[in-house]
Amino acid sequence: MALDLESSMSFSEFPDDVQLNILSFLRPIEISAFACTCHRFAALCSPSSPSTDLWLALCERRWGSKTELRRWSAIPSPRFYKTLDRWEQLIGFWRRIGSGIPGTPPLVFFEWSPSCMIGSRISPSTFAASYAVRKVPFLWLGLSAAGETLSYLHPDNPLSDSDVIPVTISFMGCNHFVVEETRSFCMDPNMDDSEEVLAVEAGSPPDRVMSEIYQYFANRTSPGAEKSLRRQRKKKEKERLGRRRWEAEHFVKISNYFPTPARPLQGLWKVIGISEDMSLEFYLVTHDDVGGIACRRVGDSAEPFSGYSPVFWTSNTTFLESPFSKEERAIYSMKEHIGSVGLVHCNMDRELVSRILCINCSYDLVLPDLAGSSGDPRNVEGRIWEYEDGTFGFGFLRNNFIIDLKHIALDGYVLDNVESSHPTHHVA
């Protein structure tokens, strides 16, 4: 049957719900261009009511599966969309750089919640020989009814509204942001912050006003006025900093924190057995620009040499495939899993090795004069074993142990999370 061109419908003849559904596939810049075509479409795409259905449809299509947009305080609008688009860059893991509050974990994880975005500090649990982690919320990002950003931070335990600190999130590119206490919050409301305008209280006696004016202009024109002003500014800044409850913290993004089919070792891992106290630690396996890989500890950057030397590395990422040589089978058969102490492995595929990768430890890089390291290559050579269930373990030829690698997160969720005692904080 031939298509009757005379009976075809124009876009303006579609029902409103069909139009909104079609427009929800566009980007905001494309919607702005579409709104310029005629007055009717300009009204349809306007952020003012009742056309907020369009921006709700746009937000629902992009973030509806991640958060409950109707529970956010703000009404969907171009400003709402732009804010969520910016905050979406926070999703995932970040690492604090520089100094921070002593005792606070450097690893941070951001995720969507039903009515806001939440940043949590990730740290090992207190359970011995356990891969469980603690996820403690400390930062909440939301919107007011007027669409203004509201960011609150809680540094201590337990959570109480009186301890919540308003903060400002400042992005420095896509991979770096700063958390600072909101300036107006730490300022004395009775203190004038302006240096160019003289503040005069309403109803001040005339002689007081004249005295203040004379003192102001005298300081501005008298010899040494600049030094006097600098001293006043330093004094004000010192008083302001003395009222701060939170020092600024810098965070950098941990890119590629999850493995991919092409790079199965890539990402953040939980490890037990590297430290002598058998504590749980976090390690990051990264690929370099020349095709090699390296594994380093994710520690506090304020600690000397934290995460500097790799635990293992290799410039050749080609796996040995089955069947394995007699020597490789002997190397594996003599080793035992450190993490198996106190833990139960239910998966029988855990012991079936599918591939092997040859690695080196870090000692030959940072301690070349270590006794015996340069004479016997077995002191620096190691293996990574990939099992049938997709997990990994690694070890070195100088000992008989295998250290297991466990995922810290999968599909956007932190694994083995021990529930925090903090209640959910709603940003209104």
Short mmCIF file of C-alpha atoms in Angstrom, two decimals:
data_model
loop_
_atom_site.label_atom_id
_atom_site.label_comp_id
_atom_site.label_asym_id
_atom_site.label_seq_id
_atom_site.Cartn_x
_atom_site.Cartn_y
_atom_site.Cartn_z
CA MET A 1 0.00 0.00 0.00
CA ALA A 2 1.51 3.32 -1.09
CA LEU A 3 2.07 5.98 1.54
CA ASP A 4 -0.45 8.81 1.26
CA LEU A 5 1.69 11.94 1.66
CA GLU A 6 -1.38 14.15 1.89
CA SER A 7 -2.49 12.38 5.09
CA SER A 8 0.87 12.66 6.85
CA MET A 9 0.92 14.59 10.13
CA SER A 10 3.24 17.41 11.10
CA PHE A 11 4.95 17.44 14.50
CA SER A 12 2.59 20.11 15.82
CA GLU A 13 -0.39 17.81 15.19
CA PHE A 14 0.95 15.06 17.47
CA PRO A 15 -0.64 14.80 20.92
CA ASP A 16 1.24 16.63 23.67
CA ASP A 17 2.44 13.44 25.36
CA VAL A 18 3.89 12.18 22.05
CA GLN A 19 5.65 15.50 21.48
CA LEU A 20 7.16 15.42 24.97
CA ASN A 21 8.33 11.85 24.49
CA ILE A 22 10.07 12.74 21.22
CA LEU A 23 11.66 15.89 22.64
CA SER A 24 12.96 13.98 25.68
CA PHE A 25 15.54 12.32 23.38
CA LEU A 26 17.12 15.69 22.60
CA ARG A 27 19.88 17.49 24.44
CA PRO A 28 19.15 20.83 26.15
CA ILE A 29 21.07 22.75 23.46
CA GLU A 30 18.95 21.05 20.78
CA ILE A 31 15.75 21.89 22.64
CA SER A 32 16.85 25.53 22.79
CA ALA A 33 17.29 25.54 19.02
CA PHE A 34 13.91 23.84 18.54
CA ALA A 35 12.22 26.45 20.78
CA CYS A 36 13.38 29.19 18.38
CA THR A 37 11.31 27.82 15.50
CA CYS A 38 7.94 29.28 16.59
CA HIS A 39 6.06 30.81 19.52
CA ARG A 40 4.13 27.62 20.26
CA PHE A 41 7.26 25.51 20.58
CA ALA A 42 8.94 28.26 22.58
CA ALA A 43 6.09 28.00 25.11
CA LEU A 44 6.30 24.19 25.06
CA CYS A 45 10.04 24.23 25.83
CA SER A 46 9.92 27.06 28.36
CA PRO A 47 11.08 26.08 31.87
CA SER A 48 8.06 27.85 33.37
CA SER A 49 4.90 25.95 34.28
CA PRO A 50 3.12 24.01 32.86
CA SER A 51 5.87 23.00 30.41
CA THR A 52 7.96 21.56 33.26
CA ASP A 53 6.66 18.19 32.00
CA LEU A 54 9.24 18.44 29.21
CA TRP A 55 12.16 18.90 31.60
CA LEU A 56 10.80 16.20 33.86
CA ALA A 57 10.72 13.86 30.85
CA LEU A 58 14.31 14.79 29.97
CA CYS A 59 15.51 14.18 33.53
CA GLU A 60 13.50 10.97 33.86
CA ARG A 61 14.98 9.53 30.67
CA ARG A 62 18.54 10.22 31.84
CA TRP A 63 18.39 9.74 35.63
CA GLY A 64 15.01 8.11 36.32
CA SER A 65 16.57 4.67 36.85
CA LYS A 66 19.13 6.06 39.32
CA THR A 67 17.14 8.38 41.57
CA GLU A 68 13.54 9.37 42.34
CA LEU A 69 13.31 12.80 40.75
CA ARG A 70 9.87 13.58 42.19
CA ARG A 71 11.37 13.33 45.68
CA TRP A 72 13.91 16.06 44.98
CA SER A 73 12.85 19.42 46.39
CA ALA A 74 13.39 21.32 43.14
CA ILE A 75 11.06 21.24 40.14
CA PRO A 76 12.76 19.93 36.96
CA SER A 77 14.00 22.85 34.87
CA PRO A 78 17.02 23.72 32.71
CA ARG A 79 18.86 24.69 35.88
CA PHE A 80 17.90 21.41 37.54
CA TYR A 81 19.10 19.45 34.50
CA LYS A 82 22.39 21.36 34.33
CA THR A 83 23.10 20.74 38.03
CA LEU A 84 22.49 17.00 37.83
CA ASP A 85 24.58 16.84 34.67
CA ARG A 86 27.47 18.44 36.57
CA TRP A 87 27.05 16.29 39.66
CA GLU A 88 26.94 13.10 37.63
CA GLN A 89 30.69 13.51 37.17
CA LEU A 90 31.04 12.76 40.89
CA ILE A 91 29.65 9.22 40.61
CA GLY A 92 32.33 6.68 41.48
CA PHE A 93 35.50 6.67 43.55
CA TRP A 94 37.70 9.61 44.50
CA ARG A 95 40.91 9.89 46.53
CA ARG A 96 41.77 12.72 48.87
CA ILE A 97 45.06 14.49 48.19
CA GLY A 98 46.96 16.59 50.68
CA SER A 99 46.22 16.73 54.38
CA GLY A 100 42.80 16.08 55.87
CA ILE A 101 41.21 15.43 59.23
CA PRO A 102 43.44 12.89 61.02
CA GLY A 103 41.95 9.42 60.99
CA THR A 104 39.53 10.00 58.10
CA PRO A 105 39.81 7.52 55.20
CA PRO A 106 41.18 8.96 51.95
CA LEU A 107 38.86 6.89 49.73
CA VAL A 108 35.45 8.41 48.90
CA PHE A 109 32.51 6.98 46.93
CA PHE A 110 29.64 9.00 45.41
CA GLU A 111 26.27 7.51 44.48
CA TRP A 112 22.68 8.53 43.80
CA SER A 113 20.09 8.31 46.55
CA PRO A 114 16.29 8.74 46.14
CA SER A 115 16.31 12.48 46.89
CA CYS A 116 19.93 13.66 46.66
CA MET A 117 23.50 12.59 45.96
CA ILE A 118 25.59 11.15 48.79
CA GLY A 119 29.35 10.94 49.24
CA SER A 120 30.63 8.28 51.66
CA ARG A 121 34.03 7.52 53.11
CA ILE A 122 35.14 3.94 52.44
CA SER A 123 37.35 2.16 54.97
CA PRO A 124 38.10 -1.43 56.05
CA SER A 125 35.77 -2.87 58.68
CA THR A 126 37.01 -3.68 62.16
CA PHE A 127 36.39 -7.42 61.69
CA ALA A 128 39.56 -9.52 61.61
CA ALA A 129 40.42 -11.38 58.37
CA SER A 130 37.32 -9.96 56.66
CA TYR A 131 36.75 -8.33 53.29
CA ALA A 132 33.87 -6.26 54.71
CA VAL A 133 34.10 -2.47 54.36
CA ARG A 134 32.46 0.48 56.11
CA LYS A 135 30.61 3.04 54.01
CA VAL A 136 30.00 6.14 56.14
CA PRO A 137 28.07 9.04 54.51
CA PHE A 138 29.68 12.43 55.10
CA LEU A 139 28.54 14.66 52.22
CA TRP A 140 25.04 15.38 50.88
CA LEU A 141 24.25 17.30 47.68
CA GLY A 142 20.72 18.44 46.97
CA LEU A 143 18.60 21.30 45.63
CA SER A 144 16.27 23.77 47.26
CA ALA A 145 12.73 24.39 46.01
CA ALA A 146 14.10 27.38 44.10
CA GLY A 147 16.68 25.19 42.36
CA GLU A 148 19.68 26.43 44.35
CA THR A 149 22.36 23.90 45.29
CA LEU A 150 22.50 22.76 48.90
CA SER A 151 25.59 20.90 50.07
CA TYR A 152 26.08 19.71 53.64
CA LEU A 153 28.94 17.92 55.31
CA HIS A 154 29.19 16.00 58.56
CA PRO A 155 32.74 15.21 59.70
CA ASP A 156 32.12 13.39 62.96
CA ASN A 157 30.04 10.65 64.62
CA PRO A 158 27.27 10.28 65.51
CA LEU A 159 25.18 12.28 63.04
CA SER A 160 23.18 15.20 64.40
CA ASP A 161 21.70 18.17 62.57
CA SER A 162 23.57 20.63 64.81
CA ASP A 163 26.90 19.30 63.53
CA VAL A 164 26.03 19.57 59.82
CA ILE A 165 28.21 22.14 58.03
CA PRO A 166 27.14 23.94 54.82
CA VAL A 167 29.90 23.53 52.23
CA THR A 168 30.65 24.54 48.67
CA ILE A 169 31.73 22.03 46.01
CA SER A 170 34.12 23.62 43.50
CA PHE A 171 35.08 21.68 40.37
CA MET A 172 38.58 22.16 38.96
CA GLY A 173 38.14 20.41 35.64
CA CYS A 174 36.51 16.98 35.44
CA ASN A 175 38.89 15.05 37.70
CA HIS A 176 39.43 17.35 40.68
CA PHE A 177 37.09 19.06 43.13
CA VAL A 178 37.42 20.94 46.41
CA VAL A 179 35.11 20.83 49.44
CA GLU A 180 35.17 24.13 51.33
CA GLU A 181 33.11 25.42 54.20
CA THR A 182 30.65 28.00 52.90
CA ARG A 183 32.18 31.42 53.51
CA SER A 184 28.98 33.03 54.80
CA PHE A 185 28.60 30.20 57.33
CA CYS A 186 31.97 30.73 59.00
CA MET A 187 31.79 34.55 58.91
CA ASP A 188 30.64 36.60 61.86
CA PRO A 189 27.32 38.16 60.75
CA ASN A 190 28.18 41.33 62.72
CA MET A 191 31.51 41.71 60.94
CA ASP A 192 31.75 43.80 57.77
CA ASP A 193 33.54 41.92 55.01
CA SER A 194 33.65 44.84 52.57
CA GLU A 195 36.85 46.83 52.22
CA GLU A 196 35.61 49.39 49.72
CA VAL A 197 32.24 50.37 51.21
CA LEU A 198 31.78 51.82 54.69
CA ALA A 199 28.97 50.08 56.55
CA VAL A 200 26.82 52.52 58.55
CA GLU A 201 24.18 51.16 60.88
CA ALA A 202 20.73 52.65 60.47
CA GLY A 203 19.92 55.06 63.30
CA SER A 204 23.56 55.67 64.29
CA PRO A 205 24.18 58.96 66.07
CA PRO A 206 25.54 61.68 63.73
CA ASP A 207 28.77 62.09 65.69
CA ARG A 208 29.45 58.34 65.46
CA VAL A 209 28.80 58.37 61.73
CA MET A 210 31.18 61.28 61.19
CA SER A 211 33.80 59.61 63.38
CA GLU A 212 33.58 56.38 61.38
CA ILE A 213 33.75 58.27 58.06
CA TYR A 214 36.76 60.27 59.21
CA GLN A 215 38.56 57.13 60.42
CA TYR A 216 37.83 55.30 57.17
CA PHE A 217 39.11 58.04 54.86
CA ALA A 218 42.02 58.83 57.16
CA ASN A 219 43.18 55.24 56.90
CA ARG A 220 42.82 55.41 53.12
CA THR A 221 44.77 58.67 52.60
CA SER A 222 47.28 58.87 55.45
CA PRO A 223 50.91 57.69 55.02
CA GLY A 224 51.22 53.96 55.54
CA ALA A 225 47.54 53.43 54.79
CA GLU A 226 48.22 50.42 52.59
CA LYS A 227 50.11 48.67 55.39
CA SER A 228 47.28 49.45 57.79
CA LEU A 229 44.71 48.03 55.40
CA ARG A 230 46.76 44.88 54.89
CA ARG A 231 46.99 44.41 58.65
CA GLN A 232 43.23 44.82 58.94
CA ARG A 233 42.64 42.30 56.16
CA LYS A 234 45.00 39.79 57.77
CA LYS A 235 43.27 40.27 61.10
CA LYS A 236 39.83 39.71 59.56
CA GLU A 237 41.04 36.64 57.68
CA LYS A 238 42.60 35.22 60.85
CA GLU A 239 39.38 35.76 62.78
CA ARG A 240 37.38 34.16 59.97
CA LEU A 241 39.64 31.11 59.83
CA GLY A 242 39.39 30.81 63.60
CA ARG A 243 35.65 30.32 63.22
CA ARG A 244 36.02 27.58 60.62
CA ARG A 245 34.87 24.12 61.59
CA TRP A 246 36.18 22.46 58.44
CA GLU A 247 39.39 22.83 56.47
CA ALA A 248 39.18 22.56 52.69
CA GLU A 249 39.84 19.12 51.22
CA HIS A 250 40.90 18.25 47.68
CA PHE A 251 39.86 15.08 45.87
CA VAL A 252 40.99 13.57 42.57
CA LYS A 253 38.98 11.06 40.56
CA ILE A 254 40.01 7.40 40.35
CA SER A 255 39.35 6.64 36.71
CA ASN A 256 38.71 3.10 35.52
CA TYR A 257 38.04 1.72 39.00
CA PHE A 258 36.20 -1.26 37.52
CA PRO A 259 37.50 -4.05 35.23
CA THR A 260 36.54 -4.50 31.58
CA PRO A 261 36.60 -7.57 29.33
CA ALA A 262 39.73 -6.21 27.63
CA ARG A 263 41.35 -5.27 30.97
CA PRO A 264 40.11 -7.75 33.59
CA LEU A 265 42.77 -6.76 36.17
CA GLN A 266 42.01 -3.07 36.00
CA GLY A 267 40.36 -1.32 38.95
CA LEU A 268 40.14 -1.11 42.72
CA TRP A 269 40.70 -4.30 44.73
CA LYS A 270 40.50 -5.42 48.33
CA VAL A 271 43.55 -7.31 49.59
CA ILE A 272 44.38 -9.19 52.80
CA GLY A 273 47.88 -10.49 53.41
CA ILE A 274 50.31 -7.87 52.18
CA SER A 275 50.64 -6.17 55.57
CA GLU A 276 52.10 -8.16 58.44
CA ASP A 277 49.03 -7.52 60.61
CA MET A 278 46.79 -9.18 57.98
CA SER A 279 44.63 -6.05 57.75
CA LEU A 280 42.36 -5.26 54.81
CA GLU A 281 43.79 -2.71 52.38
CA PHE A 282 42.74 -1.16 49.07
CA TYR A 283 44.87 -1.39 45.92
CA LEU A 284 44.53 0.07 42.44
CA VAL A 285 45.65 -1.79 39.32
CA THR A 286 46.24 0.55 36.38
CA HIS A 287 47.38 0.21 32.78
CA ASP A 288 50.11 2.53 31.52
CA ASP A 289 50.54 4.10 28.10
CA VAL A 290 52.93 1.41 26.86
CA GLY A 291 50.73 -1.60 27.61
CA GLY A 292 52.01 -2.54 31.06
CA ILE A 293 50.20 -2.74 34.40
CA ALA A 294 51.10 -1.79 37.98
CA CYS A 295 49.42 -2.31 41.36
CA ARG A 296 49.74 0.34 44.08
CA ARG A 297 48.17 0.84 47.48
CA VAL A 298 45.49 3.51 47.84
CA GLY A 299 46.71 5.29 50.97
CA ASP A 300 46.68 8.71 52.52
CA SER A 301 48.73 10.97 50.25
CA ALA A 302 49.94 12.87 53.34
CA GLU A 303 51.90 9.79 54.43
CA PRO A 304 55.52 9.66 53.17
CA PHE A 305 55.88 7.55 49.99
CA SER A 306 52.24 6.48 50.23
CA GLY A 307 51.36 4.40 47.17
CA TYR A 308 54.65 5.31 45.51
CA SER A 309 56.19 1.91 44.81
CA PRO A 310 54.12 -0.76 43.04
CA VAL A 311 53.31 -4.03 44.78
CA PHE A 312 53.65 -5.77 41.44
CA TRP A 313 54.11 -4.71 37.85
CA THR A 314 54.70 -6.11 34.38
CA SER A 315 55.34 -4.69 30.94
CA ASN A 316 53.97 -7.81 29.22
CA THR A 317 50.24 -8.40 29.78
CA THR A 318 50.01 -11.55 27.68
CA PHE A 319 48.47 -14.40 29.72
CA LEU A 320 49.69 -17.98 29.61
CA GLU A 321 46.80 -20.16 28.47
CA SER A 322 45.97 -23.75 29.45
CA PRO A 323 47.43 -26.35 29.25
CA PHE A 324 50.22 -25.16 31.54
CA SER A 325 53.74 -26.47 31.76
CA LYS A 326 54.81 -28.86 34.51
CA GLU A 327 56.83 -26.09 36.14
CA GLU A 328 53.85 -23.74 36.30
CA ARG A 329 51.65 -26.44 37.80
CA ALA A 330 54.32 -27.14 40.42
CA ILE A 331 54.62 -23.45 41.34
CA TYR A 332 50.89 -23.20 41.97
CA SER A 333 50.51 -26.54 43.79
CA MET A 334 53.03 -25.53 46.47
CA LYS A 335 51.12 -22.38 47.46
CA GLU A 336 48.19 -21.72 49.78
CA HIS A 337 45.73 -18.83 49.97
CA ILE A 338 46.43 -16.36 52.76
CA GLY A 339 42.85 -15.11 52.65
CA SER A 340 41.45 -18.61 53.19
CA VAL A 341 42.26 -18.42 56.90
CA GLY A 342 38.98 -17.74 58.66
CA LEU A 343 37.09 -17.53 55.36
CA VAL A 344 34.92 -20.06 53.56
CA HIS A 345 35.14 -20.50 49.78
CA CYS A 346 31.91 -21.95 48.41
CA ASN A 347 32.82 -21.80 44.72
CA MET A 348 34.66 -24.91 43.53
CA ASP A 349 35.78 -23.00 40.42
CA ARG A 350 37.92 -20.89 42.76
CA GLU A 351 40.73 -23.45 42.52
CA LEU A 352 40.53 -23.98 38.74
CA VAL A 353 43.15 -21.79 37.09
CA SER A 354 42.20 -20.58 33.62
CA ARG A 355 45.13 -18.24 32.84
CA ILE A 356 48.47 -17.15 34.30
CA LEU A 357 50.29 -13.80 34.04
CA CYS A 358 53.98 -13.37 34.89
CA ILE A 359 54.76 -10.32 37.10
CA ASN A 360 57.58 -8.70 39.06
CA CYS A 361 57.50 -7.30 42.56
CA SER A 362 58.63 -3.78 43.40
CA TYR A 363 61.84 -4.61 45.23
CA ASP A 364 63.98 -4.70 42.14
CA LEU A 365 62.84 -1.13 41.41
CA VAL A 366 63.13 0.62 44.78
CA LEU A 367 65.57 -1.62 46.67
CA PRO A 368 68.11 -2.81 44.13
CA ASP A 369 70.70 -3.52 46.84
CA LEU A 370 68.41 -5.76 48.88
CA ALA A 371 70.37 -8.86 49.86
CA GLY A 372 69.76 -11.61 47.34
CA SER A 373 67.33 -9.64 45.17
CA SER A 374 69.70 -9.13 42.29
CA GLY A 375 71.32 -12.56 42.48
CA ASP A 376 68.21 -14.73 42.34
CA PRO A 377 65.37 -13.70 39.97
CA ARG A 378 62.94 -15.80 42.01
CA ASN A 379 63.04 -13.09 44.68
CA VAL A 380 61.39 -10.61 42.32
CA GLU A 381 59.37 -12.86 40.02
CA GLY A 382 55.74 -13.71 40.60
CA ARG A 383 52.46 -14.86 39.07
CA ILE A 384 48.85 -13.75 38.81
CA TRP A 385 46.38 -16.60 38.55
CA GLU A 386 42.95 -16.03 36.99
CA TYR A 387 40.33 -18.57 38.06
CA GLU A 388 37.34 -19.96 36.25
CA ASP A 389 34.97 -17.78 38.28
CA GLY A 390 36.72 -14.60 37.07
CA THR A 391 38.57 -13.80 40.32
CA PHE A 392 42.33 -13.38 40.73
CA GLY A 393 45.14 -14.22 43.13
CA PHE A 394 48.81 -13.31 43.02
CA GLY A 395 52.02 -14.44 44.68
CA PHE A 396 55.80 -14.46 44.34
CA LEU A 397 58.22 -17.33 43.85
CA ARG A 398 60.14 -16.41 47.00
CA ASN A 399 57.32 -17.67 49.26
CA ASN A 400 54.43 -20.15 49.24
CA PHE A 401 51.47 -17.80 49.58
CA ILE A 402 48.68 -16.61 47.29
CA ILE A 403 47.03 -13.27 48.02
CA ASP A 404 43.48 -12.99 46.71
CA LEU A 405 42.12 -9.93 44.89
CA LYS A 406 38.49 -9.06 45.67
CA HIS A 407 36.34 -6.44 43.95
CA ILE A 408 35.55 -3.41 46.08
CA ALA A 409 32.59 -2.44 43.89
CA LEU A 410 30.56 -4.00 41.10
CA ASP A 411 27.90 -2.46 38.85
CA GLY A 412 28.08 0.83 40.77
CA TYR A 413 27.56 -0.69 44.24
CA VAL A 414 30.07 -1.14 47.06
CA LEU A 415 30.37 -4.85 47.92
CA ASP A 416 30.48 -6.40 51.40
CA ASN A 417 29.27 -3.18 52.96
CA VAL A 418 28.77 -3.14 56.72
CA GLU A 419 25.78 -0.92 57.39
CA SER A 420 26.71 2.39 58.99
CA SER A 421 25.02 3.64 62.14
CA HIS A 422 24.30 6.94 60.38
CA PRO A 423 20.65 7.58 59.47
CA THR A 424 19.83 8.77 55.98
CA HIS A 425 20.13 12.53 55.75
CA HIS A 426 17.60 14.30 53.53
CA VAL A 427 18.60 17.52 51.83
CA ALA A 428 15.54 19.72 51.63
#
